[in-house]
mmCIF file of C-alpha atoms in Angstrom:
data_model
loop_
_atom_site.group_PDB
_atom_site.id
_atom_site.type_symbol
_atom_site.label_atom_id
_atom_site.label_comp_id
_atom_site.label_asym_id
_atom_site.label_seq_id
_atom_site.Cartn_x
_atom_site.Cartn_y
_atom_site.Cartn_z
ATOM 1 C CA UNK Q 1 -59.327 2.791 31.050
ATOM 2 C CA UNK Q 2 -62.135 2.851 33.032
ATOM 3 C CA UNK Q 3 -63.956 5.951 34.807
ATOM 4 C CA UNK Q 4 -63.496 4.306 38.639
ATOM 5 C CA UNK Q 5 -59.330 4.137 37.928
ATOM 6 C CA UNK Q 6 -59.924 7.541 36.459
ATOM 7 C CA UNK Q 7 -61.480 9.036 39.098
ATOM 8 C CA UNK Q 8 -58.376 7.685 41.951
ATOM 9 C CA UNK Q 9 -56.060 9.405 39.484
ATOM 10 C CA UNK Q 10 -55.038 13.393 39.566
ATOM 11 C CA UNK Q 11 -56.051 14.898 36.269
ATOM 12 C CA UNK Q 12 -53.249 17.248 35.980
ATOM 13 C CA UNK Q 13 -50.021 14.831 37.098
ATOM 14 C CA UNK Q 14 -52.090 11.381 36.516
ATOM 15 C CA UNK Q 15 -50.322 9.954 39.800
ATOM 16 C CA UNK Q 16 -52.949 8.064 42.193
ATOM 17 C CA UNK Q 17 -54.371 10.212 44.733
ATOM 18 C CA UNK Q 18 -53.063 8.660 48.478
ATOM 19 C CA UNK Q 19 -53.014 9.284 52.118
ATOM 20 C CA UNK Q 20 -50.406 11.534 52.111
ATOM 21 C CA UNK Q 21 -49.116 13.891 49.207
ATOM 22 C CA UNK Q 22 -51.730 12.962 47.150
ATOM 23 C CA UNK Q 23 -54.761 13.526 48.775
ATOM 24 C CA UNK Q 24 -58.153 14.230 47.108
ATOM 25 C CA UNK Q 25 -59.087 17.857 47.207
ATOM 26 C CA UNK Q 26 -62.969 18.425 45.776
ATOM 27 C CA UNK Q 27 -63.743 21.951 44.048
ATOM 28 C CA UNK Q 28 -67.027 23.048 44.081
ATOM 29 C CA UNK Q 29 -67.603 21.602 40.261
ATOM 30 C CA UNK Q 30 -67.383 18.080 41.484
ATOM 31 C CA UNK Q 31 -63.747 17.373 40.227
ATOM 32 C CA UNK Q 32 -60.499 16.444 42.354
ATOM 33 C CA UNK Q 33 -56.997 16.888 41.761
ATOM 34 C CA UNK Q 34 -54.195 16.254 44.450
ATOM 35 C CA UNK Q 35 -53.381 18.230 47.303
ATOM 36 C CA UNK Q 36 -50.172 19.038 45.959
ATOM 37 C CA UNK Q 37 -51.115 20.168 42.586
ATOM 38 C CA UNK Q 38 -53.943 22.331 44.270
ATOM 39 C CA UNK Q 39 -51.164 23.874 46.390
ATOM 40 C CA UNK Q 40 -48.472 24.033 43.542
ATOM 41 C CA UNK Q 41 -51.513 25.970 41.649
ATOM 42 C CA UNK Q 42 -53.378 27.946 44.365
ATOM 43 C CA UNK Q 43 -52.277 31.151 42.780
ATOM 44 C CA UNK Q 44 -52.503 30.077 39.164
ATOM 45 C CA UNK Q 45 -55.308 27.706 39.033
ATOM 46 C CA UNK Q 46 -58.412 29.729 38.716
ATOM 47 C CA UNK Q 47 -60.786 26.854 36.766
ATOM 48 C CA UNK Q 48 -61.136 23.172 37.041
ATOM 49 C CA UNK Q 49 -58.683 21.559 34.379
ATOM 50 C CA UNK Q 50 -61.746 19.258 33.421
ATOM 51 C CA UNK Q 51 -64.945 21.151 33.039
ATOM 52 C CA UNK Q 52 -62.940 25.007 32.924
ATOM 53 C CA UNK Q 53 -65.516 26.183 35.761
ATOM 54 C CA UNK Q 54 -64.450 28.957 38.316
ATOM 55 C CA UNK Q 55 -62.899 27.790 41.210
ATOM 56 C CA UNK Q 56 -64.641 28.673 44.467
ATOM 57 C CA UNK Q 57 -63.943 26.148 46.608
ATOM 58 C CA UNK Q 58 -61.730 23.052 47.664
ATOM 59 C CA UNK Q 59 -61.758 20.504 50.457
ATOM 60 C CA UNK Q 60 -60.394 17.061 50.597
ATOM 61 C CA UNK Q 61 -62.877 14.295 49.715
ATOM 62 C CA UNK Q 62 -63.004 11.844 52.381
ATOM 63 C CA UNK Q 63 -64.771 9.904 51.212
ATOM 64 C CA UNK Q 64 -63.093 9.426 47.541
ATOM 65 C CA UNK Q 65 -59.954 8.770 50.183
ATOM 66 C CA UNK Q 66 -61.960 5.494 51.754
ATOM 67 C CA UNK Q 67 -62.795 4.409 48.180
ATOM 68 C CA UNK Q 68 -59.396 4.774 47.629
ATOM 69 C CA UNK Q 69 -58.040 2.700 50.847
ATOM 70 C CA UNK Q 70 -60.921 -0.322 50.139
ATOM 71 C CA UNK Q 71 -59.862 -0.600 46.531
ATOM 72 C CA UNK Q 72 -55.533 -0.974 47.124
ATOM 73 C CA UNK Q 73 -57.053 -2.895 49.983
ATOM 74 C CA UNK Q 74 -58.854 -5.306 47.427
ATOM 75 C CA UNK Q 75 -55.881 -4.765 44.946
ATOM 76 C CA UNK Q 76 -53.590 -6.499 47.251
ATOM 77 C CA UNK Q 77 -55.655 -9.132 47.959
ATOM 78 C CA UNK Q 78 -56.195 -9.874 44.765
ATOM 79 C CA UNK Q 79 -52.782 -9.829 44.066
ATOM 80 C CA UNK Q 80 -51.714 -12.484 46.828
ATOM 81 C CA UNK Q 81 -54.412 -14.488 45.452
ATOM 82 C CA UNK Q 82 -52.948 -14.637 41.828
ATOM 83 C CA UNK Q 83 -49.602 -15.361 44.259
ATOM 84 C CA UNK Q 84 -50.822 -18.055 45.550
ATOM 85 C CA UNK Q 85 -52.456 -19.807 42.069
ATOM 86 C CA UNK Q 86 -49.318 -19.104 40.581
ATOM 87 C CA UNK Q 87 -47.478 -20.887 43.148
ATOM 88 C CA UNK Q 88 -49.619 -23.817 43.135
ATOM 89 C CA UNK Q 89 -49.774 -24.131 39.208
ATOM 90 C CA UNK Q 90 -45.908 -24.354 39.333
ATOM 91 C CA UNK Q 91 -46.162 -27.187 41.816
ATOM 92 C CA UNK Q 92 -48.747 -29.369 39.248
ATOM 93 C CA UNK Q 93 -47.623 -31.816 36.915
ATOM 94 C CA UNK Q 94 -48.596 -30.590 33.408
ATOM 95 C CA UNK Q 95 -51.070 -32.465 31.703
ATOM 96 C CA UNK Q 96 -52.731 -32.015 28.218
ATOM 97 C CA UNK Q 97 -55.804 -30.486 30.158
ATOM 98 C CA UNK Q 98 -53.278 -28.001 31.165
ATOM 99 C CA UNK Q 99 -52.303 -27.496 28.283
ATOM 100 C CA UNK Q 100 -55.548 -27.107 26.935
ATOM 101 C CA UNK Q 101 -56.630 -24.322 29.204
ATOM 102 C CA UNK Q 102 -53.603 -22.599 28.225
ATOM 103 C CA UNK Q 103 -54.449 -22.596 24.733
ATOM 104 C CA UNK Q 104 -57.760 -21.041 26.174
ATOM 105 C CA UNK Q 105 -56.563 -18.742 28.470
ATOM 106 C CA UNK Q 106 -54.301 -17.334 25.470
ATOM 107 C CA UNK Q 107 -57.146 -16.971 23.016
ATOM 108 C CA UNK Q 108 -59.288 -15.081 25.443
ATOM 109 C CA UNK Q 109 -56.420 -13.339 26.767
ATOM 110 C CA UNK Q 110 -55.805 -12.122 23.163
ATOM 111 C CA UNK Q 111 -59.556 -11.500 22.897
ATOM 112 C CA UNK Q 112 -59.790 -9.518 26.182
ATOM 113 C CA UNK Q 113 -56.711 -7.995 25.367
ATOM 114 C CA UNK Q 114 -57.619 -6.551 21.597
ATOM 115 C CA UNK Q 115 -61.068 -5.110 23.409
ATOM 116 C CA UNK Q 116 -59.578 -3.689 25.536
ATOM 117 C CA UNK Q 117 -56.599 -2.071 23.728
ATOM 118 C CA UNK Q 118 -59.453 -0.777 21.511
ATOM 119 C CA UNK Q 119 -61.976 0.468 24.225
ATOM 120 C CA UNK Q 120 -58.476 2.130 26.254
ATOM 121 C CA UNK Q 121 -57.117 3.560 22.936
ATOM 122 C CA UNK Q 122 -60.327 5.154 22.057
ATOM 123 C CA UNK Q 123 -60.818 6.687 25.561
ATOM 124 C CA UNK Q 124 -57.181 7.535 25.511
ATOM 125 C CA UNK Q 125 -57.946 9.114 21.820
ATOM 126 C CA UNK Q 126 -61.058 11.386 22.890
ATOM 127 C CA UNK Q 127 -59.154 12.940 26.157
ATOM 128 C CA UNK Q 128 -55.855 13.813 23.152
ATOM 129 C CA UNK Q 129 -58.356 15.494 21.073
ATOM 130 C CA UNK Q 130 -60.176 16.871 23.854
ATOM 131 C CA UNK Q 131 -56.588 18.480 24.799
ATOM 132 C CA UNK Q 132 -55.728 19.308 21.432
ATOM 133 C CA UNK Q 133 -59.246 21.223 21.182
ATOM 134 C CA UNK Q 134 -58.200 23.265 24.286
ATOM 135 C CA UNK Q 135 -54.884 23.616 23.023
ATOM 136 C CA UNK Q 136 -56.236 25.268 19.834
ATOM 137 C CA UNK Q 137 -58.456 28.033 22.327
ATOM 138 C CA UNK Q 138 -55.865 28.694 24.596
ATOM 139 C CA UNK Q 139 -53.893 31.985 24.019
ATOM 140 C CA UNK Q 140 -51.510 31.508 27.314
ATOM 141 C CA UNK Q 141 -47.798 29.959 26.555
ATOM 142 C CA UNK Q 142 -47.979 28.216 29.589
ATOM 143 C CA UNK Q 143 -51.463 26.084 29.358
ATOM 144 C CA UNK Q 144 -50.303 25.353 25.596
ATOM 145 C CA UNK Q 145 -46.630 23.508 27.426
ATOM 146 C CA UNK Q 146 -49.172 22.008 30.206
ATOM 147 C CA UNK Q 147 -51.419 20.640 27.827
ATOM 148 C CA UNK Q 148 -48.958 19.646 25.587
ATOM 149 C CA UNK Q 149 -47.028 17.579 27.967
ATOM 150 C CA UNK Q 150 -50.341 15.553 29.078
ATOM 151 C CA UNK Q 151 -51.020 14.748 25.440
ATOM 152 C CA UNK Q 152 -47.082 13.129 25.096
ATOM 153 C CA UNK Q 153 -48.098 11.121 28.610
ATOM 154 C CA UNK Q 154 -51.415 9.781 27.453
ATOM 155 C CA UNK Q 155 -49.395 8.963 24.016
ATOM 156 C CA UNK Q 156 -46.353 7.331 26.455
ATOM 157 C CA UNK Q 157 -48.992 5.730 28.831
ATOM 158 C CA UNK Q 158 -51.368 3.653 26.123
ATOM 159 C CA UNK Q 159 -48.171 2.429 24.156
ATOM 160 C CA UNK Q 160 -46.786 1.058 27.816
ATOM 161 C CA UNK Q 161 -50.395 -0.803 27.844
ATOM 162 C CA UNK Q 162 -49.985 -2.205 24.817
ATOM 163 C CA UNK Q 163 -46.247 -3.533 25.225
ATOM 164 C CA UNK Q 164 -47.745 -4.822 28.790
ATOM 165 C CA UNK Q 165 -50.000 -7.023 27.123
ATOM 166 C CA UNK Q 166 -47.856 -8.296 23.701
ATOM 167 C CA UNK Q 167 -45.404 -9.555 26.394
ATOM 168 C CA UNK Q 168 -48.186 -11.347 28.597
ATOM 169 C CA UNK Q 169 -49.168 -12.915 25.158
ATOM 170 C CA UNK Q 170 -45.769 -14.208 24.367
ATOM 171 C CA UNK Q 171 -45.037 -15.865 27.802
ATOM 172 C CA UNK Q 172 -48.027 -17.868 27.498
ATOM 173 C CA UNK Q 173 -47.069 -18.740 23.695
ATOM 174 C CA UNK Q 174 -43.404 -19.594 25.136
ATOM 175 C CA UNK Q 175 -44.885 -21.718 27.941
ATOM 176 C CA UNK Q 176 -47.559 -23.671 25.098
ATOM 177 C CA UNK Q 177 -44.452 -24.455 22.826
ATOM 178 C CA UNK Q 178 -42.109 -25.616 26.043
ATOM 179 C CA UNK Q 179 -45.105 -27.685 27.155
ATOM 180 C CA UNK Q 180 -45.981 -29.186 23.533
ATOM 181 C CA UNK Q 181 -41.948 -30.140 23.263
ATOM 182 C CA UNK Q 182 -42.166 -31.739 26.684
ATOM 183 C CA UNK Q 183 -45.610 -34.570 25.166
ATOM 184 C CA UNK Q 184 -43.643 -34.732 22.542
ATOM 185 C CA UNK Q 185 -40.687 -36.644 23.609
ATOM 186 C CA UNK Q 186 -40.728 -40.269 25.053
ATOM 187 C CA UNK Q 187 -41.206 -40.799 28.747
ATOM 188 C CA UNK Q 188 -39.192 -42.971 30.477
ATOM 189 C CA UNK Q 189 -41.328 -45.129 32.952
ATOM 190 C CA UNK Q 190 -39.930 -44.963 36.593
ATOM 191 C CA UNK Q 191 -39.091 -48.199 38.399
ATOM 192 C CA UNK Q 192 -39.311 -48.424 42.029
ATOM 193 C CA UNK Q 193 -36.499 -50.405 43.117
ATOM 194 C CA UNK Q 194 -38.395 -51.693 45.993
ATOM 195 C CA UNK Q 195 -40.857 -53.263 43.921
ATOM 196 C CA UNK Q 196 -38.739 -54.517 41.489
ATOM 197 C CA UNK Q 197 -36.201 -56.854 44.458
ATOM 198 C CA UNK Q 198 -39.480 -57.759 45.593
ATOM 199 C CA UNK Q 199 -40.754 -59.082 42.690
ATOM 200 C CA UNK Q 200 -37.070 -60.806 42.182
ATOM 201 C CA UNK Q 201 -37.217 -62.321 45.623
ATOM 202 C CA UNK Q 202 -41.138 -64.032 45.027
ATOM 203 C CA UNK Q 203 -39.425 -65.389 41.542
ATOM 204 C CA UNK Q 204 -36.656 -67.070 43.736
ATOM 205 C CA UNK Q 205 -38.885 -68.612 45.819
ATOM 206 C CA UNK Q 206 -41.213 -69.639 43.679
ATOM 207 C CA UNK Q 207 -38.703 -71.934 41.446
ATOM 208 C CA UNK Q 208 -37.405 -72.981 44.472
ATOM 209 C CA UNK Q 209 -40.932 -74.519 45.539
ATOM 210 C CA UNK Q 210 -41.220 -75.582 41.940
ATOM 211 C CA UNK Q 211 -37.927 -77.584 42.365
ATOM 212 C CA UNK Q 212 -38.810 -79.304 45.854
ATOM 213 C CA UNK Q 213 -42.065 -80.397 44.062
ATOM 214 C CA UNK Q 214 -40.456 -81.976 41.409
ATOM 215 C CA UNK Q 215 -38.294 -83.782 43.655
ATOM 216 C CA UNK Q 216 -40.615 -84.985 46.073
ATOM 217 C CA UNK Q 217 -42.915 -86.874 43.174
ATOM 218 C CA UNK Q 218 -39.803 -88.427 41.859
ATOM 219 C CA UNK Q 219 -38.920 -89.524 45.462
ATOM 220 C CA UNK Q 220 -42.169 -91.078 45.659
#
């Protein structure tokens, strides 16, 4: 994951911080956690859970909190955007050039998908061991259970990732195959009826000219 989406995220619940529960409080290291894990440890929370320095101070970070509103802001758009393409794909006829970005798309989705897997697991990886180092030099029962229970939902939270992505990479799979068996089978070409008494009607006619010419030279 990378360090922007970690830094909108509360190190001690990992929820996104937000406008309301979740706001942004700063300590005087530089770190934030949420407003309501601040308050829930106000009495209990002497050092930053990241860096372990001596809390003297906390305020809400404003500005992280406009970072936070341009990038949902940007998030959203992005998703109506992928809303829209989607909508218009469905409404194309499929073609082998469709098919062939497809084929693409899936390859460099499986590409994309493998680096990042790797670069998320091993980020994932050095915050466990990071955790299990502190859980080795705490003494306290309590930060041991804490600790302990953010390991388990960085475990839970990269498997999620993972799933996340094999099923993106078997819809596209599904959707090659359907389209392959689809080429595959004969196409039945489409008459327009229209056309077709048309093209009956100029037939008529035209033997019937041939007919009044034939008997007009034997007349004469």
């Amino acid at each position: 994951m990378s360090q922007g989406i970690l830094d909108f995220e509360c190190p001690i619940c990992y929820d996104e911080f937000d406008h309301a529960y979740k706001r942004p409080m700063t300590m005087n290291c530089g770190h934030s956690v949420c407003e309501d894990c601040s308050n829930k440890g106000m009495g209990t929370m002497k050092t930053c859970p990241k860096c372990r320095t001596l809390i003297t101070t906390r305020a809400i970070n404003f500005s992280l909190l406009g970072a936070i509103e341009q990038f949902a802001q940007q998030k959203a758009e992005l998703l109506e955007l992928r809303a829209r393409q989607s909508a218009q794909t469905r409404e194309q006829n499929v073609t082998s050039g469709t098919l062939d970005e497809l084929k693409n798309s899936l390859g460099n989705l499986k590409l994309e998908s493998e680096a990042m897997q790797r670069q998320r697991a091993q980020e994932t990886l050095a915050q466990i061991n990071y955790l299990q180092n502190q859980v080795h030099q705490q003494v306290n029962q309590r930060q041991i259970t804490d600790l302990n229970v953010q390991i388990i939902a960085l475990q839970n939270r990269l498997s999620r990732e993972n799933q996340s992505k094999d099923r993106r990479v078997e819809e596209l799979e599904a959707k090659i195959l359907e389209m392959q068996h689809k080429q595959q089978q004969p196409q039945t070409p489409r008459v327009d009826p229209v056309m077709e008494a048309k093209i009956a009607e100029l037939e008529r006619k035209l033997e019937s000219s041939m007919q009044t010419s034939g008997d007009i030279q034997l007349t004469g």
